[in-house]
Amino acid sequence: MPVPNDTDSKLSAYAHPERLVTTQWLAEHLGEPGLVVVESDEDVLLYDTGHIPGSVKVDWHTELNDPVTRDYVDEQRFAEICGERGISRDSTVVFYGDRNNWWATYALWVFSLFGHPDVRILDGGRAKWVAEGREMTTEQSKPERVEYPVIERDDSTIRAFKDQVLAHLGKPLVDVRSPGEYTGELLHMPDYPQEGAVRGGHIPGAASVPWARAAAQDGTFKSREDLEDIYQREQELSPDDDVIAYCRIGERSSHTWFVLTHLLGFGQVRNYDGSWTEWGNSVRVPIAVGTERGSVS
Amino acid sequence: MTASVELPPKLSELVDDFSGLGVKDRLQLLLELSQELPPLPGRYADHRDAMEQVPECQTPLFLAVEVDPEQTVHLFFDAPPEAPTTRGFASIMHTGLDGESADTVLGVPNDFYLALGLGEAVSPLRLRGMAAMLARIKNQVRSAR
């Protein structure tokens, strides 16, 4: 039986309101058959300090990435990850996490590579749930193992590779990193470890829209109107555009991918997960430095 | 990796504890350690600016190092509860090195943390914070002497 959508009025303004749920909706539907809640955080231990009752954890670093090749897990591994967490192909999966749902949207994007049909984000994530004094537990969830089909990953629709980005130059690109990373002044996020890019700057033509501009103070997504102000009016992107978003390793840009695709209804948005750690190390790819977008001549 | 170098006893004990566990239990131990990190004494709690920030940790960590006249090292750490991994790393440093002599602390191999076997449990990228923490502790010990 399908889990109903959240009919909250803020959500209904978005292009695809079925991709979000409010904390109130989740509190009312927890434990319903067919619903699996997944926590995905930057901090690998945060879930274990307390989580939404019944939720399961997916760690982006140790579980969604292939341990050897720089790539995502394959279809067999993905089927195991889901099956052991009680996620079947027809489950409604609600993701939530720390830091404005940064890692929750990343996990949702990876689930989308495998075409999992019903994926949703808890608007406001972990911080809002906790701020509202809602129930948290350290009790281990013991989901019943289910069968998840082995489904081939589709890397052609919402994922972009370096060669595709090269061919895309001249079309809309969104750089979601901090202003210092965009100009080339910084090689990594402020206050974060250097992850090894030998050149700084941005892909020529890319607009600079730091990802967290899409989040409100309380960690929820900004209203549709406010998001349109940023991406459509200020940056002059259009829902018909073919857009590629990138950051440093593709996690912050999955947040922007979610906003453009599901909240603003852009039809063709890809996340370049190679991002700056690939581009900034590649020989002879064009790079622009400074605050100007730059162009390819 | 670091087997030939002798670690201070409590740090060595932690290395044995971690390396004797499976991946899941290593995370559990790190979580327990994160809960045991002692709170800051008042002289730092009210003066965060007297501490050094360790930006290499994913969530910024604050660190203070004191070397007393007997050349004993005292360590103080502060990280928010929503950063349990960073707190766990700090707690490993505190449990393993607080109360040791300056020479002993300076003698800890920079890559000792590899022997904890946490790379597999938390990912090598996250472990970089621990290397940075030790480097900054050593720098402060050197300048405090």
Tab-separated table of C-alpha atoms in Angstrom:
chain	number	residue	atom	x	y	z
A	1	MET	CA	0.000	0.000	0.000
A	2	PRO	CA	1.492	3.330	-0.987
A	3	VAL	CA	2.299	5.804	1.760
A	4	PRO	CA	0.303	9.016	1.211
A	5	ASN	CA	1.957	12.295	0.263
A	6	ASP	CA	2.299	15.244	2.591
A	7	THR	CA	-0.276	17.848	1.570
A	8	ASP	CA	1.314	20.679	3.579
A	9	SER	CA	0.728	24.042	1.886
A	10	LYS	CA	4.394	25.144	1.809
A	11	LEU	CA	5.320	21.904	0.053
A	12	SER	CA	2.479	22.037	-2.443
A	13	ALA	CA	4.024	25.146	-4.038
A	14	TYR	CA	7.050	23.143	-5.191
A	15	ALA	CA	7.189	21.487	-8.602
A	16	HIS	CA	7.272	17.998	-7.055
A	17	PRO	CA	5.800	18.254	-3.556
A	18	GLU	CA	5.760	14.449	-3.311
A	19	ARG	CA	9.552	14.576	-2.826
A	20	LEU	CA	9.298	16.261	0.588
A	21	VAL	CA	7.656	15.576	3.915
A	22	THR	CA	7.364	17.811	6.968
A	23	THR	CA	8.435	16.789	10.460
A	24	GLN	CA	4.752	16.794	11.458
A	25	TRP	CA	3.864	14.393	8.635
A	26	LEU	CA	6.725	12.082	9.557
A	27	ALA	CA	5.764	12.062	13.237
A	28	GLU	CA	2.242	11.029	12.215
A	29	HIS	CA	3.350	8.317	9.788
A	30	LEU	CA	6.290	6.732	11.649
A	31	GLY	CA	5.981	2.977	11.772
A	32	GLU	CA	3.533	2.791	8.877
A	33	PRO	CA	4.061	-0.241	6.648
A	34	GLY	CA	5.921	0.618	3.461
A	35	LEU	CA	7.772	3.569	5.014
A	36	VAL	CA	11.518	3.391	5.747
A	37	VAL	CA	13.308	6.363	7.308
A	38	VAL	CA	17.017	6.676	6.485
A	39	GLU	CA	19.468	8.930	8.328
A	40	SER	CA	22.528	10.031	6.370
A	41	ASP	CA	25.003	12.385	8.056
A	42	GLU	CA	28.364	13.930	7.598
A	43	ASP	CA	29.362	12.565	10.994
A	44	VAL	CA	29.509	8.781	10.844
A	45	LEU	CA	28.617	8.423	14.558
A	46	LEU	CA	25.820	10.961	14.836
A	47	TYR	CA	23.051	8.431	14.139
A	48	ASP	CA	24.339	6.263	16.973
A	49	THR	CA	24.025	9.114	19.495
A	50	GLY	CA	20.273	9.152	18.869
A	51	HIS	CA	18.008	8.897	15.830
A	52	ILE	CA	14.382	8.978	14.786
A	53	PRO	CA	12.752	5.812	16.176
A	54	GLY	CA	12.890	2.964	13.678
A	55	SER	CA	15.193	4.776	11.272
A	56	VAL	CA	18.203	3.086	9.688
A	57	LYS	CA	21.580	4.589	8.821
A	58	VAL	CA	23.320	4.833	5.463
A	59	ASP	CA	26.832	6.273	5.539
A	60	TRP	CA	27.885	8.041	2.335
A	61	HIS	CA	31.584	7.403	2.788
A	62	THR	CA	31.735	3.809	3.860
A	63	GLU	CA	28.552	2.464	2.277
A	64	LEU	CA	27.562	4.350	-0.874
A	65	ASN	CA	31.057	4.526	-2.357
A	66	ASP	CA	32.901	1.639	-3.890
A	67	PRO	CA	35.838	0.941	-1.572
A	68	VAL	CA	38.381	0.653	-4.400
A	69	THR	CA	37.336	2.454	-7.578
A	70	ARG	CA	36.210	6.073	-7.387
A	71	ASP	CA	32.601	5.267	-8.128
A	72	TYR	CA	29.353	4.380	-6.425
A	73	VAL	CA	28.520	0.888	-5.285
A	74	ASP	CA	27.354	-1.532	-7.937
A	75	GLU	CA	23.867	-2.949	-8.299
A	76	GLN	CA	24.529	-6.069	-6.215
A	77	ARG	CA	25.888	-4.072	-3.314
A	78	PHE	CA	23.070	-1.553	-3.577
A	79	ALA	CA	20.518	-4.355	-3.428
A	80	GLU	CA	22.221	-5.662	-0.264
A	81	ILE	CA	22.338	-2.205	1.365
A	82	CYS	CA	18.607	-1.822	0.784
A	83	GLY	CA	17.600	-5.378	1.600
A	84	GLU	CA	19.359	-5.490	4.944
A	85	ARG	CA	17.689	-2.208	5.942
A	86	GLY	CA	14.211	-3.480	5.117
A	87	ILE	CA	13.923	-1.337	1.989
A	88	SER	CA	12.104	-3.009	-0.883
A	89	ARG	CA	11.645	-1.561	-4.336
A	90	ASP	CA	8.178	-0.251	-3.478
A	91	SER	CA	9.169	1.259	-0.107
A	92	THR	CA	8.720	4.958	0.504
A	93	VAL	CA	12.169	6.089	1.639
A	94	VAL	CA	12.391	9.318	3.632
A	95	PHE	CA	15.940	10.637	4.039
A	96	TYR	CA	17.061	13.049	6.722
A	97	GLY	CA	20.395	14.159	8.121
A	98	ASP	CA	22.640	16.827	9.567
A	99	ARG	CA	23.818	20.076	7.969
A	100	ASN	CA	20.713	21.172	6.054
A	101	ASN	CA	20.197	17.654	4.709
A	102	TRP	CA	23.438	17.901	2.757
A	103	TRP	CA	24.176	14.167	3.020
A	104	ALA	CA	20.514	13.187	2.946
A	105	THR	CA	20.146	14.693	-0.521
A	106	TYR	CA	23.368	12.973	-1.551
A	107	ALA	CA	22.002	9.608	-0.455
A	108	LEU	CA	18.724	10.371	-2.234
A	109	TRP	CA	20.645	11.173	-5.408
A	110	VAL	CA	22.532	7.863	-5.243
A	111	PHE	CA	19.228	6.022	-4.678
A	112	SER	CA	17.941	7.879	-7.739
A	113	LEU	CA	20.845	6.546	-9.835
A	114	PHE	CA	19.327	3.138	-9.170
A	115	GLY	CA	15.898	4.517	-9.998
A	116	HIS	CA	14.349	3.876	-6.592
A	117	PRO	CA	10.854	5.211	-7.270
A	118	ASP	CA	9.626	6.794	-4.028
A	119	VAL	CA	12.353	8.864	-2.385
A	120	ARG	CA	11.616	11.882	-0.185
A	121	ILE	CA	13.476	14.343	2.041
A	122	LEU	CA	12.431	15.356	5.535
A	123	ASP	CA	12.243	19.152	5.208
A	124	GLY	CA	14.520	20.644	7.867
A	125	GLY	CA	16.281	17.350	8.528
A	126	ARG	CA	17.697	16.219	11.817
A	127	ALA	CA	18.115	19.720	13.258
A	128	LYS	CA	14.444	20.644	12.889
A	129	TRP	CA	13.233	17.325	14.289
A	130	VAL	CA	15.486	17.781	17.339
A	131	ALA	CA	14.638	21.494	17.744
A	132	GLU	CA	10.961	20.598	17.903
A	133	GLY	CA	11.672	18.216	20.762
A	134	ARG	CA	10.458	15.203	18.807
A	135	GLU	CA	11.317	11.684	19.873
A	136	MET	CA	14.852	10.376	19.400
A	137	THR	CA	16.178	7.013	20.501
A	138	THR	CA	19.464	5.161	20.779
A	139	GLU	CA	17.625	1.855	20.472
A	140	GLN	CA	18.983	-0.120	17.557
A	141	SER	CA	16.524	-0.548	14.742
A	142	LYS	CA	16.165	-4.169	13.703
A	143	PRO	CA	14.625	-4.079	10.263
A	144	GLU	CA	13.464	-7.335	8.781
A	145	ARG	CA	15.610	-8.238	5.812
A	146	VAL	CA	13.786	-8.055	2.502
A	147	GLU	CA	14.585	-8.809	-1.109
A	148	TYR	CA	15.649	-5.845	-3.201
A	149	PRO	CA	15.971	-6.488	-6.932
A	150	VAL	CA	19.350	-6.095	-8.621
A	151	ILE	CA	18.796	-3.052	-10.814
A	152	GLU	CA	21.399	-1.572	-13.073
A	153	ARG	CA	22.601	1.902	-12.151
A	154	ASP	CA	21.637	4.546	-14.704
A	155	ASP	CA	24.576	6.930	-15.026
A	156	SER	CA	23.211	8.662	-18.111
A	157	THR	CA	20.374	10.797	-16.789
A	158	ILE	CA	21.292	12.597	-13.568
A	159	ARG	CA	25.042	12.014	-13.491
A	160	ALA	CA	27.687	13.761	-15.614
A	161	PHE	CA	31.262	12.700	-16.323
A	162	LYS	CA	34.244	14.899	-17.178
A	163	ASP	CA	34.077	14.380	-20.943
A	164	GLN	CA	30.407	15.272	-20.894
A	165	VAL	CA	31.187	18.441	-18.973
A	166	LEU	CA	33.830	19.345	-21.568
A	167	ALA	CA	31.240	18.875	-24.306
A	168	HIS	CA	28.760	20.911	-22.262
A	169	LEU	CA	30.970	24.031	-21.988
A	170	GLY	CA	28.965	27.074	-23.046
A	171	LYS	CA	25.764	25.671	-21.550
A	172	PRO	CA	24.587	26.345	-17.973
A	173	LEU	CA	26.807	25.140	-15.151
A	174	VAL	CA	26.299	25.799	-11.453
A	175	ASP	CA	29.253	25.831	-9.095
A	176	VAL	CA	27.845	25.339	-5.598
A	177	ARG	CA	31.087	25.725	-3.632
A	178	SER	CA	32.037	28.634	-1.387
A	179	PRO	CA	33.043	31.936	-3.028
A	180	GLY	CA	36.712	31.368	-2.103
A	181	GLU	CA	36.774	28.006	-3.827
A	182	TYR	CA	35.053	29.496	-6.886
A	183	THR	CA	37.556	32.288	-7.370
A	184	GLY	CA	40.472	29.925	-6.890
A	185	GLU	CA	41.672	31.494	-3.666
A	186	LEU	CA	40.914	28.304	-1.720
A	187	LEU	CA	41.499	24.734	-2.823
A	188	HIS	CA	39.005	23.297	-0.335
A	189	MET	CA	36.056	24.273	1.815
A	190	PRO	CA	36.758	26.855	4.496
A	191	ASP	CA	37.501	24.971	7.736
A	192	TYR	CA	37.714	21.628	5.962
A	193	PRO	CA	40.681	19.461	5.080
A	194	GLN	CA	42.425	19.890	1.778
A	195	GLU	CA	41.354	17.050	-0.451
A	196	GLY	CA	43.980	17.450	-3.075
A	197	ALA	CA	43.221	19.669	-6.060
A	198	VAL	CA	46.370	21.109	-7.626
A	199	ARG	CA	44.632	24.016	-9.371
A	200	GLY	CA	42.021	26.432	-8.028
A	201	GLY	CA	39.184	28.201	-9.802
A	202	HIS	CA	36.001	27.102	-11.552
A	203	ILE	CA	34.794	25.547	-14.781
A	204	PRO	CA	34.489	28.391	-17.336
A	205	GLY	CA	30.959	29.720	-17.601
A	206	ALA	CA	29.807	28.341	-14.263
A	207	ALA	CA	27.503	30.466	-12.128
A	208	SER	CA	28.477	30.710	-8.470
A	209	VAL	CA	25.564	29.734	-6.223
A	210	PRO	CA	26.768	28.297	-2.898
A	211	TRP	CA	24.495	25.352	-2.148
A	212	ALA	CA	23.352	26.461	1.310
A	213	ARG	CA	21.678	29.552	-0.133
A	214	ALA	CA	18.773	27.193	-0.843
A	215	ALA	CA	18.325	26.512	2.875
A	216	ALA	CA	16.469	28.688	5.359
A	217	GLN	CA	17.698	29.427	8.889
A	218	ASP	CA	15.901	26.412	10.356
A	219	GLY	CA	17.415	24.018	7.801
A	220	THR	CA	14.254	23.710	5.708
A	221	PHE	CA	14.314	24.511	2.021
A	222	LYS	CA	13.481	28.100	1.152
A	223	SER	CA	10.043	28.701	-0.340
A	224	ARG	CA	9.511	28.168	-4.059
A	225	GLU	CA	9.323	31.931	-4.560
A	226	ASP	CA	12.648	32.530	-2.803
A	227	LEU	CA	14.325	29.709	-4.735
A	228	GLU	CA	13.022	31.103	-8.040
A	229	ASP	CA	14.503	34.467	-7.028
A	230	ILE	CA	17.925	32.902	-6.660
A	231	TYR	CA	18.145	30.435	-9.524
A	232	GLN	CA	15.741	31.840	-12.102
A	233	ARG	CA	15.701	35.602	-11.618
A	234	GLU	CA	19.181	36.286	-10.217
A	235	GLN	CA	21.093	33.573	-12.107
A	236	GLU	CA	18.754	33.532	-15.112
A	237	LEU	CA	18.519	29.779	-15.311
A	238	SER	CA	15.415	28.353	-16.908
A	239	PRO	CA	13.586	25.086	-16.172
A	240	ASP	CA	14.159	24.117	-19.832
A	241	ASP	CA	17.939	24.463	-19.505
A	242	ASP	CA	20.327	21.558	-19.626
A	243	VAL	CA	22.188	22.181	-16.347
A	244	ILE	CA	25.206	20.551	-14.722
A	245	ALA	CA	25.954	21.208	-11.040
A	246	TYR	CA	29.229	20.445	-9.330
A	247	CYS	CA	31.159	21.054	-6.132
A	248	ARG	CA	34.242	19.298	-4.818
A	249	ILE	CA	33.241	15.639	-4.804
A	250	GLY	CA	29.595	15.882	-5.806
A	251	GLU	CA	27.886	15.965	-2.426
A	252	ARG	CA	27.007	19.632	-1.995
A	253	SER	CA	25.888	19.706	-5.625
A	254	SER	CA	23.425	16.860	-5.043
A	255	HIS	CA	21.612	19.289	-2.731
A	256	THR	CA	21.383	21.811	-5.581
A	257	TRP	CA	20.429	19.003	-7.978
A	258	PHE	CA	17.518	18.201	-5.639
A	259	VAL	CA	16.432	21.845	-5.457
A	260	LEU	CA	16.530	22.405	-9.221
A	261	THR	CA	14.978	19.068	-10.158
A	262	HIS	CA	12.351	18.458	-7.525
A	263	LEU	CA	11.561	21.860	-6.047
A	264	LEU	CA	11.826	24.039	-9.170
A	265	GLY	CA	10.951	21.413	-11.764
A	266	PHE	CA	13.995	21.716	-14.025
A	267	GLY	CA	13.789	18.905	-16.558
A	268	GLN	CA	17.438	18.182	-17.203
A	269	VAL	CA	19.873	18.546	-14.329
A	270	ARG	CA	22.961	16.411	-13.889
A	271	ASN	CA	25.376	16.219	-10.986
A	272	TYR	CA	29.067	16.089	-11.946
A	273	ASP	CA	30.383	13.995	-9.051
A	274	GLY	CA	33.983	14.083	-10.279
A	275	SER	CA	33.659	17.780	-9.490
A	276	TRP	CA	36.605	19.952	-8.561
A	277	THR	CA	38.775	17.137	-7.207
A	278	GLU	CA	38.767	15.736	-10.748
A	279	TRP	CA	38.626	18.950	-12.793
A	280	GLY	CA	41.246	20.794	-10.729
A	281	ASN	CA	43.679	17.905	-11.222
A	282	SER	CA	43.065	17.252	-14.915
A	283	VAL	CA	45.651	18.153	-17.510
A	284	ARG	CA	44.689	20.849	-20.024
A	285	VAL	CA	41.055	21.350	-19.048
A	286	PRO	CA	40.053	25.023	-19.146
A	287	ILE	CA	39.808	26.834	-15.812
A	288	ALA	CA	38.545	30.313	-14.970
A	289	VAL	CA	39.780	32.195	-11.919
A	290	GLY	CA	38.322	35.195	-10.108
A	291	THR	CA	34.743	36.266	-9.637
A	292	GLU	CA	33.818	36.394	-13.354
A	293	ARG	CA	32.177	33.341	-14.870
A	294	GLY	CA	34.617	33.351	-17.759
A	295	SER	CA	34.066	31.687	-21.096
A	296	VAL	CA	35.677	29.158	-23.373
A	297	SER	CA	37.341	30.699	-26.362
B	1	MET	CA	53.092	0.273	10.246
B	2	THR	CA	54.046	1.623	13.661
B	3	ALA	CA	54.667	-1.665	15.395
B	4	SER	CA	58.342	-1.057	15.975
B	5	VAL	CA	57.818	2.211	17.859
B	6	GLU	CA	56.756	2.055	21.469
B	7	LEU	CA	53.623	4.067	22.200
B	8	PRO	CA	52.794	5.478	25.646
B	9	PRO	CA	50.990	2.745	27.628
B	10	LYS	CA	47.443	4.123	27.515
B	11	LEU	CA	47.669	4.935	23.834
B	12	SER	CA	49.096	1.499	23.186
B	13	GLU	CA	46.194	-0.026	25.111
B	14	LEU	CA	43.721	1.908	22.942
B	15	VAL	CA	45.445	0.686	19.784
B	16	ASP	CA	45.150	-2.895	21.079
B	17	ASP	CA	41.492	-2.372	21.999
B	18	PHE	CA	40.587	-0.984	18.583
B	19	SER	CA	42.588	-3.407	16.507
B	20	GLY	CA	41.110	-6.359	18.402
B	21	LEU	CA	37.566	-5.412	17.361
B	22	GLY	CA	35.499	-5.831	14.223
B	23	VAL	CA	34.606	-2.748	12.188
B	24	LYS	CA	31.194	-2.176	13.816
B	25	ASP	CA	32.558	-2.522	17.337
B	26	ARG	CA	35.340	-0.064	16.567
B	27	LEU	CA	32.670	2.528	15.829
B	28	GLN	CA	30.917	1.638	19.076
B	29	LEU	CA	34.160	2.104	21.030
B	30	LEU	CA	34.765	5.441	19.324
B	31	LEU	CA	31.240	6.492	20.307
B	32	GLU	CA	31.865	5.505	23.934
B	33	LEU	CA	35.112	7.461	23.939
B	34	SER	CA	33.320	10.487	22.486
B	35	GLN	CA	31.021	10.440	25.514
B	36	GLU	CA	33.963	10.304	27.905
B	37	LEU	CA	35.685	13.460	26.674
B	38	PRO	CA	35.973	15.581	29.827
B	39	PRO	CA	34.298	19.004	29.836
B	40	LEU	CA	36.468	22.089	29.623
B	41	PRO	CA	37.644	23.658	32.851
B	42	GLY	CA	36.294	27.176	33.454
B	43	ARG	CA	39.449	28.938	32.335
B	44	TYR	CA	38.873	27.638	28.811
B	45	ALA	CA	35.099	27.293	28.799
B	46	ASP	CA	34.843	31.062	29.245
B	47	HIS	CA	37.817	31.810	26.984
B	48	ARG	CA	37.471	29.844	23.774
B	49	ASP	CA	39.825	32.381	22.150
B	50	ALA	CA	42.657	31.036	24.325
B	51	MET	CA	42.356	27.740	22.428
B	52	GLU	CA	43.646	26.747	18.998
B	53	GLN	CA	41.187	25.754	16.308
B	54	VAL	CA	41.853	22.565	14.370
B	55	PRO	CA	40.191	23.280	11.024
B	56	GLU	CA	41.244	19.964	9.523
B	57	CYS	CA	38.518	18.242	11.491
B	58	GLN	CA	35.205	18.241	9.644
B	59	THR	CA	33.576	20.001	12.558
B	60	PRO	CA	35.950	22.545	14.023
B	61	LEU	CA	37.604	21.388	17.188
B	62	PHE	CA	39.216	23.588	19.813
B	63	LEU	CA	42.390	22.479	21.479
B	64	ALA	CA	44.584	23.762	24.318
B	65	VAL	CA	47.869	22.270	25.488
B	66	GLU	CA	49.622	23.022	28.779
B	67	VAL	CA	53.069	21.805	29.787
B	68	ASP	CA	53.619	22.089	33.540
B	69	PRO	CA	56.999	22.726	35.247
B	70	GLU	CA	57.536	18.957	35.549
B	71	GLN	CA	57.253	18.740	31.744
B	72	THR	CA	53.933	16.905	31.979
B	73	VAL	CA	51.478	17.546	29.163
B	74	HIS	CA	47.823	18.420	29.841
B	75	LEU	CA	45.321	18.438	27.011
B	76	PHE	CA	41.961	20.200	26.702
B	77	PHE	CA	39.478	19.729	23.888
B	78	ASP	CA	36.135	21.147	22.895
B	79	ALA	CA	33.808	19.948	20.136
B	80	PRO	CA	29.990	20.071	19.970
B	81	PRO	CA	27.878	17.005	20.794
B	82	GLU	CA	26.628	16.872	17.198
B	83	ALA	CA	30.204	16.026	16.141
B	84	PRO	CA	30.710	12.696	17.931
B	85	THR	CA	33.422	11.480	15.556
B	86	THR	CA	35.572	14.535	16.193
B	87	ARG	CA	34.907	14.185	19.927
B	88	GLY	CA	35.925	10.533	19.707
B	89	PHE	CA	39.227	11.416	18.032
B	90	ALA	CA	39.876	14.056	20.699
B	91	SER	CA	39.082	11.531	23.392
B	92	ILE	CA	41.628	9.072	21.964
B	93	MET	CA	44.243	11.834	22.233
B	94	HIS	CA	43.126	12.738	25.735
B	95	THR	CA	43.012	9.174	27.025
B	96	GLY	CA	46.288	8.259	25.351
B	97	LEU	CA	48.421	11.345	25.916
B	98	ASP	CA	47.128	13.475	28.781
B	99	GLY	CA	49.562	13.261	31.718
B	100	GLU	CA	52.448	11.967	29.625
B	101	SER	CA	55.790	13.750	29.457
B	102	ALA	CA	56.521	16.249	26.717
B	103	ASP	CA	59.194	13.954	25.299
B	104	THR	CA	56.812	11.028	25.156
B	105	VAL	CA	54.167	13.090	23.341
B	106	LEU	CA	56.719	14.369	20.840
B	107	GLY	CA	57.862	10.802	20.258
B	108	VAL	CA	54.453	9.479	19.173
B	109	PRO	CA	54.709	8.538	15.493
B	110	ASN	CA	52.651	10.887	13.330
B	111	ASP	CA	50.913	7.942	11.712
B	112	PHE	CA	50.127	6.029	14.927
B	113	TYR	CA	46.411	6.320	14.205
B	114	LEU	CA	46.708	3.973	11.226
B	115	ALA	CA	47.143	1.143	13.731
B	116	LEU	CA	43.690	1.862	15.215
B	117	GLY	CA	42.172	0.395	12.066
B	118	LEU	CA	39.598	3.164	11.871
B	119	GLY	CA	40.149	3.834	8.155
B	120	GLU	CA	37.729	1.110	7.227
B	121	ALA	CA	35.171	2.144	9.840
B	122	VAL	CA	35.075	5.901	9.324
B	123	SER	CA	36.897	6.301	5.958
B	124	PRO	CA	40.471	7.517	5.470
B	125	LEU	CA	39.299	11.029	4.615
B	126	ARG	CA	37.692	11.534	8.003
B	127	LEU	CA	40.830	10.243	9.699
B	128	ARG	CA	42.850	13.195	8.476
B	129	GLY	CA	41.471	15.223	11.351
B	130	MET	CA	43.236	12.920	13.789
B	131	ALA	CA	46.618	13.403	12.086
B	132	ALA	CA	46.123	17.171	12.184
B	133	MET	CA	45.195	17.029	15.858
B	134	LEU	CA	48.419	15.241	16.783
B	135	ALA	CA	50.528	17.617	14.677
B	136	ARG	CA	48.989	20.621	16.391
B	137	ILE	CA	49.420	19.076	19.853
B	138	LYS	CA	53.108	18.490	19.134
B	139	ASN	CA	53.580	22.055	17.857
B	140	GLN	CA	52.033	23.439	21.002
B	141	VAL	CA	54.141	21.187	23.219
B	142	ARG	CA	57.291	22.385	21.435
B	143	SER	CA	56.398	26.044	21.834
B	144	ALA	CA	55.300	25.611	25.466
B	145	ARG	CA	58.605	24.128	26.578
